[in-house]
Amino acid sequence: MRVQFILGLLFLTWTGATWAAEKTAAKETVPQAVATAGEITLEKVLRSAEEINPGIKFSQAMEKKAEASASVISSFDYPNLDLSASDSIGLSTPYYPTPFAYDGLLNSSYRRWAGADLVIRWNLLDVSRWHDLDQHHEKIHSAEENIRIKRLEIYQQALQLYLQASLLRGQREVWNDIAEKSKEILKVASGFVHTGEYNEDKMLVIKIEKEEAETERDSFEEKYRKTLRKLALLTGLDDKGMECPLPSALDEGILRAIQEGSSSPYLTFAQSEIKAARSAYDKSSAERLPKLFVMGSVGALEGAPFAPQDDYSAWVGINL
């Protein structure tokens, strides 16, 4: 009984001194959100994962494609210029029509041989093209929201692995601390066993507890390294020397690296897709409406056998 009391007193004294030293060190060292040397920050993890993610790159390419298509559709609002030249041999033009590929004066029945003209065509009213342009603008918007979706998904994966690695490292450190303390206690207790002041059965219990602590420490170490390898694959970084901060060094400030949007990208993406589909339907419906255009041609013709020729022509037309 006396030996157990002395050993218990020794253990309480050693534990109390250790707890006081740790408390003093905790007061002197305030945990910071900034990672120490060798520790990777959340911002770097997110940016690295975003840079190498193929889904984000594909969505960015689709956005550029939609922008280019919208630019092409917008260019149709400008006048179209066409410079052409043609020459006829054999029968004159009235008996041998000019191909429909030519517009303007080249199609005149008064041209007999060679001719050249500059044709200007300007569509003044085409409702279907307006809806077509609206559709491409909505496609641009949906592509932007799709990029936000891909970025959000990759951020979620990276954040989950980052916090999981931090938690596993913290658990590893806790079990490592328990294993080290158990080793010291076992060393002290072994001295009492040699002097006959401590029971070998209790010595065996301490040894088993130490081995269990080491097993847990090694298990969490393996899980921690596997999580770091997953994080390295996601970000393209090297997992050698990579460390995540301990949970005590994290705070809500690290989440500022994730930019918050004013609305859900999933919702805005769906809304843009609906608007694009509605614009495509309106475009198909508007293709049956008349199209108003103006056209002009200026050029020179060779050989007008029936009447004096003019070197210009202009008209307004409607396509049905």
Coordinates of C-alpha atoms in Angstrom, one line a residue:
M1 CA 0.0 0.0 0.0
R2 CA 2.8 2.4 0.9
V3 CA 4.6 1.6 -2.4
Q4 CA 1.4 2.3 -4.4
F5 CA 0.9 5.6 -2.5
I6 CA 4.5 6.8 -3.2
L7 CA 4.2 5.8 -6.9
G8 CA 0.8 7.5 -7.2
L9 CA 2.2 10.6 -5.6
L10 CA 5.2 10.6 -7.9
F11 CA 3.0 10.2 -10.9
L12 CA 0.7 13.1 -9.8
T13 CA 3.7 15.3 -9.1
W14 CA 5.2 14.6 -12.5
T15 CA 1.8 15.0 -14.3
G16 CA 1.2 18.3 -12.5
A17 CA 4.6 19.7 -13.4
T18 CA 4.1 18.7 -17.0
W19 CA 0.6 20.2 -17.1
A20 CA 1.9 23.5 -15.6
A21 CA 4.7 23.7 -18.1
E22 CA 2.4 23.1 -21.0
K23 CA -0.1 25.7 -19.7
T24 CA 2.7 28.2 -19.4
A25 CA 3.9 27.5 -22.9
A26 CA 0.3 27.8 -24.2
K27 CA 0.1 31.3 -22.7
E28 CA 3.3 32.4 -24.2
T29 CA 2.5 31.0 -27.7
V30 CA -0.7 32.1 -29.3
P31 CA -1.9 29.8 -32.1
Q32 CA -1.8 31.6 -35.4
A33 CA -3.7 30.8 -38.6
V34 CA -0.6 31.4 -40.7
A35 CA 1.2 28.2 -41.5
T36 CA 4.7 27.8 -40.2
A37 CA 7.7 26.8 -42.3
G38 CA 6.9 23.6 -44.2
E39 CA 3.2 23.9 -43.7
I40 CA 1.0 24.6 -46.7
T41 CA -1.7 27.3 -46.5
L42 CA -5.3 26.7 -47.6
E43 CA -5.0 29.6 -50.1
K44 CA -2.1 27.8 -51.9
V45 CA -4.0 24.5 -51.9
L46 CA -7.1 26.1 -53.5
R47 CA -5.2 28.1 -56.1
S48 CA -3.0 25.1 -57.1
A49 CA -6.1 22.8 -57.4
E50 CA -7.8 25.4 -59.5
E51 CA -4.9 25.9 -61.9
I52 CA -4.5 22.2 -62.8
N53 CA -8.2 21.1 -62.8
P54 CA -9.2 20.0 -66.3
G55 CA -12.9 20.7 -65.6
I56 CA -12.2 24.4 -65.0
K57 CA -10.0 24.6 -68.1
F58 CA -12.7 23.0 -70.2
S59 CA -15.4 25.4 -68.9
Q60 CA -13.1 28.4 -69.6
A61 CA -12.6 27.1 -73.2
M62 CA -16.4 26.8 -73.6
E63 CA -16.8 30.4 -72.3
K64 CA -14.3 31.6 -75.0
K65 CA -16.1 29.7 -77.6
A66 CA -19.5 31.3 -76.6
E67 CA -17.9 34.7 -76.7
A68 CA -16.4 34.1 -80.2
S69 CA -19.8 32.9 -81.4
A70 CA -21.5 35.9 -80.0
S71 CA -19.0 38.1 -81.8
V72 CA -19.7 36.4 -85.1
I73 CA -23.5 36.9 -84.7
S74 CA -22.9 40.6 -83.7
S75 CA -20.9 41.1 -86.9
F76 CA -24.0 40.4 -89.0
D77 CA -25.4 43.8 -87.9
Y78 CA -22.8 45.5 -90.0
P79 CA -23.0 46.0 -93.8
N80 CA -21.6 43.1 -95.9
L81 CA -19.3 44.1 -98.7
D82 CA -18.6 41.9 -101.7
L83 CA -16.2 42.6 -104.6
S84 CA -16.7 40.3 -107.6
A85 CA -15.7 40.1 -111.3
S86 CA -16.8 37.9 -114.1
D87 CA -16.4 37.4 -117.9
S88 CA -18.7 35.7 -120.3
I89 CA -17.8 34.2 -123.7
G90 CA -19.9 32.8 -126.4
L91 CA -23.5 33.8 -126.1
S92 CA -24.3 37.1 -124.4
T93 CA -25.5 37.3 -120.8
P94 CA -29.3 37.5 -121.6
Y95 CA -29.0 34.0 -123.2
Y96 CA -26.5 32.6 -120.8
P97 CA -27.4 33.7 -117.2
T98 CA -24.7 34.7 -114.7
P99 CA -24.4 32.1 -111.8
F100 CA -26.4 33.0 -108.7
A101 CA -23.2 33.3 -106.7
Y102 CA -23.0 36.9 -108.0
D103 CA -25.1 39.8 -106.9
G104 CA -25.5 43.3 -108.1
L105 CA -24.6 44.6 -111.6
L106 CA -23.0 41.3 -112.6
N107 CA -26.4 39.8 -112.9
S108 CA -27.6 42.5 -115.2
S109 CA -29.1 41.4 -118.5
Y110 CA -27.2 44.3 -120.2
R111 CA -23.8 42.9 -119.5
R112 CA -22.4 41.1 -122.5
W113 CA -18.8 40.3 -121.6
A114 CA -16.6 41.3 -118.7
G115 CA -17.8 43.2 -115.6
A116 CA -16.9 44.0 -112.0
D117 CA -18.9 45.4 -109.1
L118 CA -18.9 46.2 -105.4
V119 CA -22.0 45.0 -103.6
I120 CA -23.2 46.3 -100.3
R121 CA -25.9 44.5 -98.4
W122 CA -27.3 45.6 -95.0
N123 CA -29.9 43.7 -93.1
L124 CA -32.1 46.4 -91.4
L125 CA -34.5 44.1 -89.7
D126 CA -34.0 40.5 -88.8
V127 CA -35.7 39.5 -85.6
S128 CA -34.4 35.9 -85.7
R129 CA -30.8 37.2 -85.5
W130 CA -31.7 39.3 -82.4
H131 CA -32.9 36.1 -80.6
D132 CA -29.8 34.3 -81.8
L133 CA -27.6 36.9 -80.3
D134 CA -29.6 36.7 -77.0
Q135 CA -29.1 32.9 -77.0
H136 CA -25.3 33.3 -77.3
H137 CA -25.2 35.9 -74.6
E138 CA -27.0 33.5 -72.3
K139 CA -24.6 30.8 -73.3
I140 CA -21.7 33.1 -72.2
H141 CA -23.4 33.6 -68.8
S142 CA -24.1 29.9 -68.3
A143 CA -20.4 29.2 -69.1
E144 CA -19.3 31.7 -66.5
E145 CA -21.6 30.1 -63.9
N146 CA -20.3 26.6 -64.9
I147 CA -16.8 27.8 -64.1
R148 CA -18.1 29.0 -60.7
I149 CA -19.6 25.5 -60.2
K150 CA -16.4 23.7 -61.1
R151 CA -14.4 26.0 -58.9
L152 CA -16.8 25.5 -56.0
E153 CA -16.6 21.7 -56.4
I154 CA -12.8 21.7 -56.5
Y155 CA -12.7 24.0 -53.5
Q156 CA -14.9 21.7 -51.5
Q157 CA -12.7 18.7 -52.3
A158 CA -9.5 20.6 -51.5
L159 CA -11.0 22.0 -48.2
Q160 CA -12.2 18.6 -47.1
L161 CA -8.8 17.0 -47.7
Y162 CA -7.0 19.9 -46.0
L163 CA -9.1 19.8 -42.9
Q164 CA -9.0 16.0 -42.8
A165 CA -5.2 16.1 -43.0
S166 CA -5.1 18.7 -40.2
L167 CA -7.3 16.6 -38.0
L168 CA -5.3 13.4 -38.6
R169 CA -2.1 15.3 -37.8
G170 CA -3.6 16.5 -34.6
Q171 CA -4.7 13.0 -33.6
R172 CA -1.2 11.7 -34.5
E173 CA 0.4 14.3 -32.2
V174 CA -1.9 13.5 -29.4
W175 CA -1.2 9.8 -29.5
N176 CA 2.5 10.5 -29.9
D177 CA 2.4 12.6 -26.8
I178 CA 0.6 9.8 -24.9
A179 CA 3.2 7.3 -26.2
E180 CA 6.1 9.4 -25.1
K181 CA 4.7 10.0 -21.6
S182 CA 3.9 6.3 -21.3
K183 CA 7.5 5.5 -22.2
E184 CA 8.8 7.9 -19.4
I185 CA 6.3 6.4 -16.9
L186 CA 7.4 2.9 -17.9
K187 CA 11.0 3.8 -17.4
V188 CA 10.3 5.2 -13.9
A189 CA 8.1 2.2 -13.0
S190 CA 10.7 -0.3 -14.1
G191 CA 13.1 1.1 -11.5
F192 CA 10.5 0.4 -8.8
V193 CA 10.1 -3.2 -10.2
H194 CA 13.8 -3.9 -9.9
T195 CA 13.7 -2.7 -6.2
G196 CA 10.6 -4.8 -5.6
E197 CA 8.5 -1.7 -4.8
Y198 CA 6.1 -2.1 -7.8
N199 CA 4.1 -5.1 -9.1
E200 CA 5.1 -6.6 -12.4
D201 CA 1.5 -7.0 -13.4
K202 CA 0.9 -3.2 -13.2
M203 CA 4.1 -2.8 -15.1
L204 CA 2.7 -5.0 -17.8
V205 CA -0.5 -2.8 -18.0
I206 CA 1.6 0.3 -18.5
K207 CA 3.6 -1.4 -21.2
I208 CA 0.4 -2.5 -23.0
E209 CA -0.9 1.0 -22.8
K210 CA 2.3 2.4 -24.3
E211 CA 2.2 -0.1 -27.2
E212 CA -1.5 0.7 -27.9
A213 CA -0.6 4.4 -28.0
E214 CA 2.3 3.7 -30.4
T215 CA -0.1 1.7 -32.6
E216 CA -2.6 4.4 -32.7
R217 CA 0.1 7.0 -33.5
D218 CA 1.4 4.9 -36.4
S219 CA -2.1 4.3 -37.7
F220 CA -2.9 8.0 -37.7
E221 CA 0.5 8.7 -39.3
E222 CA -0.3 6.4 -42.2
K223 CA -3.8 7.9 -42.6
Y224 CA -2.3 11.4 -42.5
R225 CA 0.3 10.6 -45.2
K226 CA -2.3 9.0 -47.5
T227 CA -4.5 12.1 -47.2
L228 CA -1.5 14.3 -48.0
R229 CA -0.9 12.2 -51.1
K230 CA -4.5 12.7 -52.2
L231 CA -4.1 16.4 -51.6
A232 CA -0.9 16.4 -53.7
L233 CA -2.7 14.7 -56.6
L234 CA -5.5 17.2 -56.4
T235 CA -3.2 20.2 -56.4
G236 CA -0.2 19.0 -58.4
L237 CA 2.1 19.8 -55.5
D238 CA 4.8 17.5 -54.2
D239 CA 3.8 15.6 -51.0
K240 CA 7.4 15.3 -49.9
G241 CA 7.9 17.7 -47.0
M242 CA 4.2 18.8 -47.2
E243 CA 2.6 19.4 -43.8
C244 CA -0.9 20.7 -42.9
P245 CA -1.3 23.0 -39.8
L246 CA -2.5 21.5 -36.5
P247 CA -6.2 22.0 -35.7
S248 CA -5.2 24.4 -32.9
A249 CA -3.6 26.7 -35.5
L250 CA -6.7 27.0 -37.7
D251 CA -9.4 29.6 -37.4
E252 CA -12.3 30.9 -39.6
G253 CA -9.9 33.4 -41.2
I254 CA -8.6 30.7 -43.6
L255 CA -12.0 30.5 -45.2
R256 CA -11.5 34.0 -46.6
A257 CA -9.5 32.3 -49.4
I258 CA -12.9 31.1 -50.7
Q259 CA -14.7 33.9 -52.4
E260 CA -18.4 34.0 -51.7
G261 CA -20.8 34.7 -54.5
S262 CA -24.0 36.7 -54.2
S263 CA -26.1 33.8 -55.4
S264 CA -25.8 30.0 -56.0
P265 CA -24.0 29.2 -59.2
Y266 CA -26.2 26.1 -59.6
L267 CA -29.3 28.3 -59.7
T268 CA -27.9 31.0 -62.0
F269 CA -26.6 28.3 -64.3
A270 CA -30.0 26.7 -64.6
Q271 CA -31.6 30.1 -65.2
S272 CA -29.2 30.9 -68.0
E273 CA -29.8 27.6 -69.7
I274 CA -33.5 28.2 -69.5
K275 CA -33.1 31.6 -71.1
A276 CA -30.9 30.3 -73.8
A277 CA -33.4 27.6 -74.7
R278 CA -36.2 30.2 -74.8
S279 CA -34.1 32.4 -77.1
A280 CA -33.4 29.4 -79.4
Y281 CA -37.2 28.8 -79.6
D282 CA -37.9 32.4 -80.3
K283 CA -35.2 32.4 -83.0
S284 CA -36.8 29.5 -84.7
S285 CA -40.2 31.1 -84.5
A286 CA -38.9 34.5 -85.8
E287 CA -37.3 32.8 -88.9
R288 CA -40.7 32.8 -90.5
L289 CA -41.0 36.6 -90.2
P290 CA -40.1 38.9 -93.1
K291 CA -36.6 40.3 -93.2
L292 CA -36.0 43.9 -94.4
F293 CA -32.7 44.7 -96.1
V294 CA -31.1 47.3 -98.4
M295 CA -28.7 46.6 -101.2
G296 CA -26.5 48.6 -103.5
S297 CA -24.1 47.9 -106.2
V298 CA -21.5 49.9 -108.1
G299 CA -19.3 48.7 -110.9
A300 CA -18.5 48.6 -114.6
L301 CA -20.0 46.4 -117.4
E302 CA -18.6 45.7 -120.8
G303 CA -21.0 45.7 -123.7
A304 CA -24.6 46.8 -123.2
P305 CA -26.3 46.0 -126.5
F306 CA -29.8 47.2 -125.8
A307 CA -29.8 50.3 -123.7
P308 CA -27.5 52.9 -122.1
Q309 CA -26.0 51.5 -118.9
D310 CA -25.6 52.9 -115.4
D311 CA -22.7 52.0 -113.2
Y312 CA -24.7 51.8 -110.0
S313 CA -27.9 50.3 -108.6
A314 CA -29.7 50.4 -105.2
W315 CA -32.9 48.9 -103.8
V316 CA -34.8 47.9 -100.7
G317 CA -36.0 44.3 -100.4
I318 CA -38.0 42.0 -98.1
N319 CA -37.2 38.3 -97.7
L320 CA -40.1 36.1 -96.8

